[in-house]
Short mmCIF file of C-alpha atoms in Angstrom, two decimals:
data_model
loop_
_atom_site.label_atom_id
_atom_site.label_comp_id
_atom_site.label_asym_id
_atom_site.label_seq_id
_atom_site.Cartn_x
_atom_site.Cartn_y
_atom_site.Cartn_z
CA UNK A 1 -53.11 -14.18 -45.74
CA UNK A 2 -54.39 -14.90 -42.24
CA UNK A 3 -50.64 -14.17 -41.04
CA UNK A 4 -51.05 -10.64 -41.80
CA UNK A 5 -53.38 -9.54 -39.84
CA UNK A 6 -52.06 -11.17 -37.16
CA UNK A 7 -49.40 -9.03 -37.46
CA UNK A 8 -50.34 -5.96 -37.99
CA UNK A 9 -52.88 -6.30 -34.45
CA UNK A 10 -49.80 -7.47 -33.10
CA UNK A 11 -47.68 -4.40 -34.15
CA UNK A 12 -50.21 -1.35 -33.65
CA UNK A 13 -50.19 0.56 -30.39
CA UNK A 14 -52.35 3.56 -29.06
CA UNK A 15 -50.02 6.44 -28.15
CA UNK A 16 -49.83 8.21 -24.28
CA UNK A 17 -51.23 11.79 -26.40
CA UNK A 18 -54.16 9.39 -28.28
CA UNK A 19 -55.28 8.46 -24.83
CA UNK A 20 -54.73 12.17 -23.13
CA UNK A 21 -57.46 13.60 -26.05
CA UNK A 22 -59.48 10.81 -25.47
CA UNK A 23 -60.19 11.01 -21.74
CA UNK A 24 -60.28 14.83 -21.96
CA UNK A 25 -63.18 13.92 -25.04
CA UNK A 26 -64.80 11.94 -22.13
CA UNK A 27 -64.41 14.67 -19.45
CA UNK A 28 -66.03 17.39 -21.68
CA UNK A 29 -69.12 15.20 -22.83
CA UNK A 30 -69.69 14.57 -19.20
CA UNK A 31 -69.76 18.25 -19.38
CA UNK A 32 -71.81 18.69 -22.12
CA UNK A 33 -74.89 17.01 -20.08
CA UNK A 34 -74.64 20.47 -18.20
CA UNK A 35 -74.08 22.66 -21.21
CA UNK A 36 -75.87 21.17 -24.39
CA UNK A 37 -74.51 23.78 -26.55
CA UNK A 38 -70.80 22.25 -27.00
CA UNK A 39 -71.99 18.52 -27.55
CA UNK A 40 -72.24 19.25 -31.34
CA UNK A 41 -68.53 20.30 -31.03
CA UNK A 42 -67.18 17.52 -28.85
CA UNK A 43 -69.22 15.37 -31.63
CA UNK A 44 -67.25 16.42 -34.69
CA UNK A 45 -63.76 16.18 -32.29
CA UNK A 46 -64.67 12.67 -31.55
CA UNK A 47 -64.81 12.49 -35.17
CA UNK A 48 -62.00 14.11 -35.81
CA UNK A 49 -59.87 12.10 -33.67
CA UNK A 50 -60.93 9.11 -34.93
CA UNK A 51 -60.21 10.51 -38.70
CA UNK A 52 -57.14 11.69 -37.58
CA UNK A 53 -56.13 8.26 -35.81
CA UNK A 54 -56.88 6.68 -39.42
CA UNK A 55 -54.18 8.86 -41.03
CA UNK A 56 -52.13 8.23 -38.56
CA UNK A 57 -52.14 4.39 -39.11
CA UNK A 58 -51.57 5.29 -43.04
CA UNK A 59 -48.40 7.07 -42.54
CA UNK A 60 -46.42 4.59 -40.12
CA UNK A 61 -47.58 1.53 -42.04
CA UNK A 62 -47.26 3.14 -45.40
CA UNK A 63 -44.10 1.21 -45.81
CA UNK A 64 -43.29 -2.36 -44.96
CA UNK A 65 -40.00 -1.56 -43.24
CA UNK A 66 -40.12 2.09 -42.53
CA UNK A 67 -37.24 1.54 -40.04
CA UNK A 68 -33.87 -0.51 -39.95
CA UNK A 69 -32.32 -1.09 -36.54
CA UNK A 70 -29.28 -3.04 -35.25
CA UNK A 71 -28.18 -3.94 -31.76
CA UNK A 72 -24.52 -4.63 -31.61
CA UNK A 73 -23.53 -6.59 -28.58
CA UNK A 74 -19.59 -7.58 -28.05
CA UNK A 75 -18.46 -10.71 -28.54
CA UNK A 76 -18.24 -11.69 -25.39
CA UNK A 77 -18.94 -9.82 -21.84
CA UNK A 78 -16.35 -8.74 -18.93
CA UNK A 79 -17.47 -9.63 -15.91
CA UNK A 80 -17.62 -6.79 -13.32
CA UNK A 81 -17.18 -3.75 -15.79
CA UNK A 82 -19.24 -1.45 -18.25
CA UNK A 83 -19.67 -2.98 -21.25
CA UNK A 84 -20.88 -0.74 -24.17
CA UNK A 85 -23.94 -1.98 -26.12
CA UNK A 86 -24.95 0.04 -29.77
CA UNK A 87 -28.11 0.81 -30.98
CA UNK A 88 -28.13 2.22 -34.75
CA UNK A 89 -31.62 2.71 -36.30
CA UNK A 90 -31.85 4.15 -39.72
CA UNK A 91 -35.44 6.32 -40.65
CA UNK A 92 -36.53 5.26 -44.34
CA UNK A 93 -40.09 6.95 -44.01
CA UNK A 94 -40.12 10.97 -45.72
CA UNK A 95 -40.37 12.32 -42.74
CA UNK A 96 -39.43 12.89 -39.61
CA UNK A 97 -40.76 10.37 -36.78
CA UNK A 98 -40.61 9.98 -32.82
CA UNK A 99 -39.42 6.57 -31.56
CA UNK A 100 -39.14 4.91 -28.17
CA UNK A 101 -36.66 2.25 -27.85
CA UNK A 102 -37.39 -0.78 -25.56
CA UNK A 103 -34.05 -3.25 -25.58
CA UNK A 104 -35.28 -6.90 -23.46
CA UNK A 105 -32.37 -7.13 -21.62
CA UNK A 106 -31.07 -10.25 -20.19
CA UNK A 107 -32.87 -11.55 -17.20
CA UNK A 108 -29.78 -11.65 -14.93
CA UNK A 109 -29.88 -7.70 -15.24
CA UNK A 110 -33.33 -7.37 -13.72
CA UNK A 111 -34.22 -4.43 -15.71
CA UNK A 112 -37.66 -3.54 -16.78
CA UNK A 113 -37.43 0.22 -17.14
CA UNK A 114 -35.13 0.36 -20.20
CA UNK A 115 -36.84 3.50 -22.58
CA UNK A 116 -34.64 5.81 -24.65
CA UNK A 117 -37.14 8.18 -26.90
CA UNK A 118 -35.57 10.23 -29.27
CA UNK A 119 -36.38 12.25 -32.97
CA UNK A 120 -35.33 11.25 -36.10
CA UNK A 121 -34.90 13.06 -39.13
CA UNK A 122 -36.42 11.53 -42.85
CA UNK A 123 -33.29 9.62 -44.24
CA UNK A 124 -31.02 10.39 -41.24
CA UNK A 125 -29.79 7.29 -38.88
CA UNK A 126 -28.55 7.50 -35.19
CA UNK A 127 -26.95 5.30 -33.15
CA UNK A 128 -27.60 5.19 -29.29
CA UNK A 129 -25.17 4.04 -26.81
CA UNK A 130 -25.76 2.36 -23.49
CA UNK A 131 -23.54 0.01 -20.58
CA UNK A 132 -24.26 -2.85 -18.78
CA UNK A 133 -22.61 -4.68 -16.21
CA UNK A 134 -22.65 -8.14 -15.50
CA UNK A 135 -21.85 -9.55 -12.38
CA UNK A 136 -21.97 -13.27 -12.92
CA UNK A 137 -20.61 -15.43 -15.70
CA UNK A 138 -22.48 -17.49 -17.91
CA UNK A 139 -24.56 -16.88 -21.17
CA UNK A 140 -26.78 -13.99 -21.31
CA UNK A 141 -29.41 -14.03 -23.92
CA UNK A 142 -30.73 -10.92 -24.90
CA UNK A 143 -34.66 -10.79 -26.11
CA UNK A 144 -36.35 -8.75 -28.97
CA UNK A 145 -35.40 -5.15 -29.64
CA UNK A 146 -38.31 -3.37 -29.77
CA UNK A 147 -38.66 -0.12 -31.83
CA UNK A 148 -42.11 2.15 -31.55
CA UNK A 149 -42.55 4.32 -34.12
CA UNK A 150 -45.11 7.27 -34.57
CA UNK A 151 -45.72 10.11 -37.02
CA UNK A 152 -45.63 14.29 -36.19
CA UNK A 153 -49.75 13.25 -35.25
CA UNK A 154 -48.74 10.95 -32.56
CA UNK A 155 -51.74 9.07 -31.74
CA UNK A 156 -50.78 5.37 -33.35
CA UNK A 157 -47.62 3.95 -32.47
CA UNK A 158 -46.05 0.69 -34.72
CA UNK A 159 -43.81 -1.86 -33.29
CA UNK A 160 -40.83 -3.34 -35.17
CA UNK A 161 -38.65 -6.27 -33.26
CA UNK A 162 -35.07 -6.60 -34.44
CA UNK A 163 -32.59 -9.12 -33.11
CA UNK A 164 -34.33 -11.61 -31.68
CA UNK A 165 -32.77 -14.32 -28.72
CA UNK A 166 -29.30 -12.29 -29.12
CA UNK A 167 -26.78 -14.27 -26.92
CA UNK A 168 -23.61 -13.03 -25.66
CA UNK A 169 -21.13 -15.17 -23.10
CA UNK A 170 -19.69 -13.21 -20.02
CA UNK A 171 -16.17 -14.00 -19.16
CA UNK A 172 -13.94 -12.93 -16.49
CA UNK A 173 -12.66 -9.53 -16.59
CA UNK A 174 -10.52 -9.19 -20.25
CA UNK A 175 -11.35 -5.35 -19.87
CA UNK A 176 -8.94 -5.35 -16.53
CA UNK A 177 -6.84 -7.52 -17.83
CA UNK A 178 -5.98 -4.93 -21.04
CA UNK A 179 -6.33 -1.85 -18.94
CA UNK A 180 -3.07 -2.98 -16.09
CA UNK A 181 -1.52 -4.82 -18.66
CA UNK A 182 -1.50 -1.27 -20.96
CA UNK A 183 -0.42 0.15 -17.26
CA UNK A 184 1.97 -2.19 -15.96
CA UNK A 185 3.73 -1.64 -19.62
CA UNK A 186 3.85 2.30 -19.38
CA UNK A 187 5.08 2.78 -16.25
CA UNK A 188 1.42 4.47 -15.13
CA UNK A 189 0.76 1.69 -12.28
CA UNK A 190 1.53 4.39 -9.82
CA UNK A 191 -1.74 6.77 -11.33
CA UNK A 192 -3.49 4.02 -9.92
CA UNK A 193 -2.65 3.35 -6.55
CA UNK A 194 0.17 1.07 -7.45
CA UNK A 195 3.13 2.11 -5.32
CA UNK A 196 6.49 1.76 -6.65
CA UNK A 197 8.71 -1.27 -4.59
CA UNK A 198 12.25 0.10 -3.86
CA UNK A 199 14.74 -2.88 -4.43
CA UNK A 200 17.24 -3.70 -1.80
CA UNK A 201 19.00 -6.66 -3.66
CA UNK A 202 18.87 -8.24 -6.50
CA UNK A 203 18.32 -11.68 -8.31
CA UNK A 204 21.81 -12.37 -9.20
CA UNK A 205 20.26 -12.95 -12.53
CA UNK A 206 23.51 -11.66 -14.57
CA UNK A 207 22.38 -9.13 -17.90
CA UNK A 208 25.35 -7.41 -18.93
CA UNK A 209 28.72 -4.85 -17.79
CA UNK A 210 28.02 -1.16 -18.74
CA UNK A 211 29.62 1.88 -18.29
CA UNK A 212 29.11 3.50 -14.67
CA UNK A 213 26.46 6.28 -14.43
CA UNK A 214 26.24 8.73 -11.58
CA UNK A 215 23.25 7.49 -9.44
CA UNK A 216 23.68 3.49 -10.25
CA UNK A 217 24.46 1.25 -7.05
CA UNK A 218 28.11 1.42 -6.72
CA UNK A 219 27.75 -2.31 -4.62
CA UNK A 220 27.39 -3.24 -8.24
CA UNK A 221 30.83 -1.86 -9.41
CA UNK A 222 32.89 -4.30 -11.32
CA UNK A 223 36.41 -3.54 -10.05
CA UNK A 224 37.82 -5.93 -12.79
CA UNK A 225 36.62 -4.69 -15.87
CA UNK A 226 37.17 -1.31 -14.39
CA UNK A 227 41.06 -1.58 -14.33
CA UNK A 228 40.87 -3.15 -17.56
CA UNK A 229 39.03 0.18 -19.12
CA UNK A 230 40.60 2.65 -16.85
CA UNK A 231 36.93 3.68 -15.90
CA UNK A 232 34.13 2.14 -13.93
CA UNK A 233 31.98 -0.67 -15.29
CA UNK A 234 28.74 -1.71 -13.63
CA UNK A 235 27.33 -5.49 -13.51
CA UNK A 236 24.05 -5.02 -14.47
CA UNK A 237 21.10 -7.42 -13.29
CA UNK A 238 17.64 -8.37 -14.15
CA UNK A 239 14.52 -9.71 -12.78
CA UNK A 240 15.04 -13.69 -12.43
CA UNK A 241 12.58 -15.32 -15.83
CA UNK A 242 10.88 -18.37 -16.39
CA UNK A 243 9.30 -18.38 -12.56
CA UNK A 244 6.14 -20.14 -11.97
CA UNK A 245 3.39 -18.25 -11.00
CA UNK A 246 0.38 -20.20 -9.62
CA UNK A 247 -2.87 -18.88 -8.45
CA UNK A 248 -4.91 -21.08 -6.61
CA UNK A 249 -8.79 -20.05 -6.50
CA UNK A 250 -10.70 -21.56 -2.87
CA UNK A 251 -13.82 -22.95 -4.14
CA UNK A 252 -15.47 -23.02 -1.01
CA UNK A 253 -18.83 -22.01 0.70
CA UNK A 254 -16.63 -19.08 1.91
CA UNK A 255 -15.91 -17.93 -1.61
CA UNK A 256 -19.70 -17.28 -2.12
CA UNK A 257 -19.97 -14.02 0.28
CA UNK A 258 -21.12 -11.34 -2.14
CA UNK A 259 -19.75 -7.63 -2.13
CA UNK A 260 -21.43 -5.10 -4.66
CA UNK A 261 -23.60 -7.93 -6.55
CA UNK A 262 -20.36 -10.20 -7.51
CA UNK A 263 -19.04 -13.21 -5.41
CA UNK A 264 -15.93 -13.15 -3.99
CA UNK A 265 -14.61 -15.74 -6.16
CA UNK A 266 -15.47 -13.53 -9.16
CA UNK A 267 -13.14 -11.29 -7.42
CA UNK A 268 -10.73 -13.45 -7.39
CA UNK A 269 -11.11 -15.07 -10.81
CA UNK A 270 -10.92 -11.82 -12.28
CA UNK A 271 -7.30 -10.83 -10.28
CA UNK A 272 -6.33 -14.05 -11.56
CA UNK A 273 -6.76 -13.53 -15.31
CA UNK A 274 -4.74 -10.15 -15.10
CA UNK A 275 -2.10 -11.44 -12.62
CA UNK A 276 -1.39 -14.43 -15.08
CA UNK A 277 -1.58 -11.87 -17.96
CA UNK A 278 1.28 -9.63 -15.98
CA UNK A 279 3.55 -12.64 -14.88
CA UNK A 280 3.24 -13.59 -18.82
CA UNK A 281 4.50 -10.66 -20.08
CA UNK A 282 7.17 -10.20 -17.31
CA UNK A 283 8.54 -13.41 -19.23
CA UNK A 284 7.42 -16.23 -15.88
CA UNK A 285 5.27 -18.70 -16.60
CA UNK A 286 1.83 -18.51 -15.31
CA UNK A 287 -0.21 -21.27 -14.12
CA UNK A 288 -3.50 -21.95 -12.25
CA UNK A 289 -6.25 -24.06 -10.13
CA UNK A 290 -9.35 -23.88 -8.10
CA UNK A 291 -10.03 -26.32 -4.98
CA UNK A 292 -12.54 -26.94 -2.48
CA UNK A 293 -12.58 -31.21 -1.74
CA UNK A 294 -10.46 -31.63 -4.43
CA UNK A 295 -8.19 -30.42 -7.24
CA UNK A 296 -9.66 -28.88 -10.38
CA UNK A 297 -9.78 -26.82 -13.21
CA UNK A 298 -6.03 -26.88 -13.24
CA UNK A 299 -3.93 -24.90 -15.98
CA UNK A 300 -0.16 -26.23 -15.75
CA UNK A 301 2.30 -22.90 -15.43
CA UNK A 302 4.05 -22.76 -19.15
CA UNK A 303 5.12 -19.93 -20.97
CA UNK A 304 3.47 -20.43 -24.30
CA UNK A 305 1.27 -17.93 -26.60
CA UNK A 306 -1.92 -19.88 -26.31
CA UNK A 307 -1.41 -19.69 -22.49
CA UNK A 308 -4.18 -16.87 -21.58
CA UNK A 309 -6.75 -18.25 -24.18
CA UNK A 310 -6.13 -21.47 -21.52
CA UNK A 311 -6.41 -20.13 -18.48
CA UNK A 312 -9.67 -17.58 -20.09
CA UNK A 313 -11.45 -20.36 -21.18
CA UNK A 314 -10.78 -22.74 -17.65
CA UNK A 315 -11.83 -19.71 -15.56
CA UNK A 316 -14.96 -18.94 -17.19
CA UNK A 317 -16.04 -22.75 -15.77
CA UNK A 318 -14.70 -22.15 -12.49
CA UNK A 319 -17.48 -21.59 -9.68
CA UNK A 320 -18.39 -22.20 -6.14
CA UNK A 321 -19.36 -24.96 -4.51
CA UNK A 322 -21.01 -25.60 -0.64
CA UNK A 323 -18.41 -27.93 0.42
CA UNK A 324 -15.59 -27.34 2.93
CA UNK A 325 -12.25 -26.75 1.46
CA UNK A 326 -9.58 -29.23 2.01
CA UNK A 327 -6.54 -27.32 2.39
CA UNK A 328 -4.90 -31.45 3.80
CA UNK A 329 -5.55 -32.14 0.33
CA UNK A 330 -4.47 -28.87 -1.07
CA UNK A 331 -0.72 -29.82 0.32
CA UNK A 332 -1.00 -32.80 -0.80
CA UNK A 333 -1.36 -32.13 -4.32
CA UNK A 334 0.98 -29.43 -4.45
CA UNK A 335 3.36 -31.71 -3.03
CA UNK A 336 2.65 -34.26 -5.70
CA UNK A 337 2.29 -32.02 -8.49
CA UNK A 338 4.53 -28.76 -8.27
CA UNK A 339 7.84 -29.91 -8.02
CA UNK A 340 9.83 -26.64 -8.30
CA UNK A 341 9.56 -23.82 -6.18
CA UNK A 342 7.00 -21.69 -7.29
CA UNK A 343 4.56 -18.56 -6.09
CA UNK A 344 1.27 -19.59 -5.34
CA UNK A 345 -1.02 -16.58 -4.73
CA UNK A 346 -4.10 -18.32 -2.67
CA UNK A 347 -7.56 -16.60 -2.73
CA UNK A 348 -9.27 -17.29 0.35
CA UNK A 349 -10.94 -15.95 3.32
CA UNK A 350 -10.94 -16.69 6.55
CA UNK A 351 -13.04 -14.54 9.21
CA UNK A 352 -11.74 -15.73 12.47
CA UNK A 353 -8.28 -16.79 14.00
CA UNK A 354 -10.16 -20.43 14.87
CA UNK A 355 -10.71 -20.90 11.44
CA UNK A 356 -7.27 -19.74 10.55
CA UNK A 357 -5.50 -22.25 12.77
CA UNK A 358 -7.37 -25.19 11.68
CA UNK A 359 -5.59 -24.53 7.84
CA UNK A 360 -2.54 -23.20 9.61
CA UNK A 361 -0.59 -26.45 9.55
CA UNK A 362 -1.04 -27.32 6.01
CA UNK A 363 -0.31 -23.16 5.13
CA UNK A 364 3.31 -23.79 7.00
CA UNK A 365 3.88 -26.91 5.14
CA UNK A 366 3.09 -25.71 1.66
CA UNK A 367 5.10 -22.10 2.82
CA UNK A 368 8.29 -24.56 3.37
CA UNK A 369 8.14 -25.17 -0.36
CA UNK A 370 6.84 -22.48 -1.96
CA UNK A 371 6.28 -18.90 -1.47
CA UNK A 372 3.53 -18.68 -0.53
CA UNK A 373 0.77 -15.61 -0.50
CA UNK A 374 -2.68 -15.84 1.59
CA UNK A 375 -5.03 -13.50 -0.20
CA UNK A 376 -8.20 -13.00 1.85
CA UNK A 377 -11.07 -10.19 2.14
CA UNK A 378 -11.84 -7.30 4.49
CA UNK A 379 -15.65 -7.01 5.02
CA UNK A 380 -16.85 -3.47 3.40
CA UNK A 381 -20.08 -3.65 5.43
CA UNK A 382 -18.28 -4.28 8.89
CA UNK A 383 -16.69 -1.45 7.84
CA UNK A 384 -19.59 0.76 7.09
CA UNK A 385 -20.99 -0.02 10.26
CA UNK A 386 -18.13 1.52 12.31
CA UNK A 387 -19.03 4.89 10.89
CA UNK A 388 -22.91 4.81 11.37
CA UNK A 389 -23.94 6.89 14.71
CA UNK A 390 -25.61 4.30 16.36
CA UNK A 391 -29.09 5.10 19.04
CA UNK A 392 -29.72 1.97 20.40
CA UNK A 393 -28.12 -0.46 22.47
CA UNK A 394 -28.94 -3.32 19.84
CA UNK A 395 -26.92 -0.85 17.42
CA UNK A 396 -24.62 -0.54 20.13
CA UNK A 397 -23.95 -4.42 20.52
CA UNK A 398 -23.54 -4.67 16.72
CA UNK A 399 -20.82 -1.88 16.17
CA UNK A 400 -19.43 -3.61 18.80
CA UNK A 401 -19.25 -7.09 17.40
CA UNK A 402 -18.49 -6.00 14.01
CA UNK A 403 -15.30 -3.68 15.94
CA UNK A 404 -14.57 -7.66 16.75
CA UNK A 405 -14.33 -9.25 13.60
CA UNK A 406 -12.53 -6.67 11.87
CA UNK A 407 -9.78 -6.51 14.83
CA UNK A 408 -9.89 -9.98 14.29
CA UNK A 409 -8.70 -9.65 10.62
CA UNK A 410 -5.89 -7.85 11.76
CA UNK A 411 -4.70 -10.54 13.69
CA UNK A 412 -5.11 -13.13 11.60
CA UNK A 413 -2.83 -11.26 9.51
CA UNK A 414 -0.25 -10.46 12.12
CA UNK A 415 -0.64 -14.78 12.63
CA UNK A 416 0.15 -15.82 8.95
CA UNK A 417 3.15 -13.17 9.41
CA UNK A 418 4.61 -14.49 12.16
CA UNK A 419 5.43 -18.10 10.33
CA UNK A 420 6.98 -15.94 7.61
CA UNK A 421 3.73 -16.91 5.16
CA UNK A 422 3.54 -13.15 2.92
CA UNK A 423 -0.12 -11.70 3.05
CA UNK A 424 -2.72 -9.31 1.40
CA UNK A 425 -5.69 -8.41 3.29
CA UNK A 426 -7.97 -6.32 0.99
CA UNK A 427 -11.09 -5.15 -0.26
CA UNK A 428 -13.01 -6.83 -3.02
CA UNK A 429 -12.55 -3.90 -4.90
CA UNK A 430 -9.08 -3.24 -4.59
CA UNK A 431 -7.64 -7.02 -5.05
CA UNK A 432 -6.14 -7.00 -8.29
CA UNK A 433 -4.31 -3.74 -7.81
CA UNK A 434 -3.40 -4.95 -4.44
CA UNK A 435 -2.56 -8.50 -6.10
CA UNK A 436 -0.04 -6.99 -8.52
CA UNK A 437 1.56 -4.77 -6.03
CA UNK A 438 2.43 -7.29 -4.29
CA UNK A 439 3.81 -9.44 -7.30
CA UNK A 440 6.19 -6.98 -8.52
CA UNK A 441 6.98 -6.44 -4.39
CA UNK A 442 8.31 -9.80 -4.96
CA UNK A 443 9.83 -9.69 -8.06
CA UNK A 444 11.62 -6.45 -7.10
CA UNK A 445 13.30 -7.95 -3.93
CA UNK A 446 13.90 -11.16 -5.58
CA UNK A 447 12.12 -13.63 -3.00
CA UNK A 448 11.24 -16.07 -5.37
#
């Protein structure tokens, strides 16, 4: 018995309008000290309110469970993208009631302003939608969702929690990884900035001889079966299979740079998951690992159906540390452990030419081996910088210096070219798209 009151103090709220009639109650019997003659009246609307704010508590606690509410919450999170979160709430009371919704979102969202108020009709149930985007991985726990409910007199308000200590993991970005795949598999890269890689060879991967069609590459004519048929046949090739496809994730202090609230290795991790998904589906095998002073986290490149439920779960562990990466040991364990010529897409940065050339070395003797792609960042904020009007000479010294670095960029890419190591320099936003264009660049002139 003593647990009920508890609740119901704990559950009862004065409303914004029970408040409003109050202090204008005060107001007028400060009034009333001036003009007697409208004290009785303020009296009986003291009264009144008070009667009224009795009824009130009758009709929202007139039933035990005048409301039913659900918060559905995917399985699991993407990392870096909307995710949609549902609300349904179902009104049992016989009549119509006002409610205010208050949803404790995780504490990695920093958002203590979440409100939705809205009407709803005796019997009738709604459902109310709303995003969120993560921008770490990790478990997110989700507190109490909190429904206020008041009557058409609006001066008490009751509080029903639903779905307490909801908990929801965030992995890297599936959502991507769906969206290019769906893309990359209806021939709408190109909508999205993908450009389209003219071949100038092929793989010498042998398919099949068909009949010659006005436009095909008459290099490609087979003059044999030709003379056989008395018309021309065409040797038709494919894109090379069965290619390893590694991407190797720099766990370094220089992965840890953020750009728009996520890391750049959550950049990275999340190119990775729909690169890997892509070389999959092209029918290579895809494969993966992260480094910094060592190897880890390592998925071995296969071919298999339970091969993106590996590499999924191994990048959801995969973080930064504040140690320098090793690239000495880097070689060495590709040496050691990737014995056939594969292509290693490394996510890095580097943000100056000194820092380049101390890696260089080991970049040229993995390159010998493999082909190799440096993947590293442009800086977004450098960037903004160069189009602020600047007043001061301080302002004037920083355009300047950040003019530097991203010159500097440039020829750190212009460096990595000229030992015949392939590049992408891009932003954080536009890796993966930049990540797959060059991938089927690749594919499409057969370097591999």
């Amino acid at each position: 018995m003593k647990k009920k009151p508890h609740k119901f103090y704990k559950s009862i709220y004065f409303s914004k309008r029970f408040f409003q009639v109050l202090i204008a109650l005060v107001v007028l019997l400060i009034v009333s000290f001036l003009f007697p003659a409208i004290f009785g009246y303020l009296k009986f609307a003291f009264y009144l309110l008070i009667a009224l704010s009795i009824v009130d508590i009758f009709l929202v606690y007139r039933l035990k469970n005048g409301v039913k509410a659900r918060r559905n919450i995917p399985d699991k999170l993407s990392n870096g993208d909307n995710n949609p979160i549902n609300i349904a709430i179902a009104n049992q009371y016989p009549y119509k009631i006002a409610i205010k919704i208050i949803d404790e979102l995780p504490v990695q969202f920093q958002k203590r302003d979440f409100v939705i108020d809205a009407m709803i009709e005796s019997g009738k149930s709604s459902e109310f939608n709303y995003t969120v985007r993560p921008v770490e991985r990790g478990e997110y726990h989700f507190g109490s969702l909190n429904i206020y409910v008041s009557s058409f007199l609006g001066f008490i308000q009751r509080r029903y929690l639903f779905d307490e200590d909801d908990m929801t993991p965030t992995y890297p970005s599936f959502l991507q990884m769906r969206k290019y795949e769906l893309m990359a598999f209806t021939n709408k890269l190109k909508d999205y900035g993908l450009k389209k890689i003219r071949r100038i060879g092929h793989t010498m991967e042998f398919e099949q001889i068909k009949d010659y069609v006005p436009g095909d590459d008459v290099r490609n004519i087979n003059w044999k079966a030709s003379a056989k048929r008395g018309q021309l046949m065409l040797n038709q090739y494919q894109d090379e299979k069965s290619q390893p496809v590694y991407s190797v994730i720099d766990k370094g202090r220089v992965m840890k740079m953020p750009f728009q609230g996520m890391k750049l290795i959550d950049y990275a991790i999340n190119a990775t998951l729909v690169i890997s998904n892509i070389a999959l589906k092209k029918g290579d095998k895809a494969g993966m690992f992260g480094f910094s002073d060592r190897i880890s986290n390592q998925v071995v490149a296969q071919k298999r159906a339970s091969q993106m439920n590996l590499i999924l779960e191994t990048l959801y562990n995969v973080d930064t540390d504040f140690k320098e990466s090793d690239f000495s040991r880097l070689y060495i364990d590709i040496k050691r452990k990737i014995t056939n010529r594969s292509l290693l897409l490394l996510y890095t940065n580097f943000e100056t030419l000194d820092a380049l050339h101390r890696q260089l070395p080991y970049l040229q003797a993995i390159a010998k081996s493999h082909l190799l792609v440096v993947i590293f960042f442009e800086n977004t904020e450098l960037k903004e910088m160069l189009i602020e009007e600047v007043d001061t000479t301080r302002e004037i010294f920083d355009k300047t210096i950040a003019e530097k670095f991203i010159y500097e960029k440039k020829l750190i890419v212009n460096e990595l070219n000229k030992f015949g190591i392939q590049t992408i320099l891009t932003e954080p936003q536009h890796l993966t798209v930049n990540t797959i264009n060059k991938y089927l660049e690749i594919k499409a002139r057969g370097l591999l």
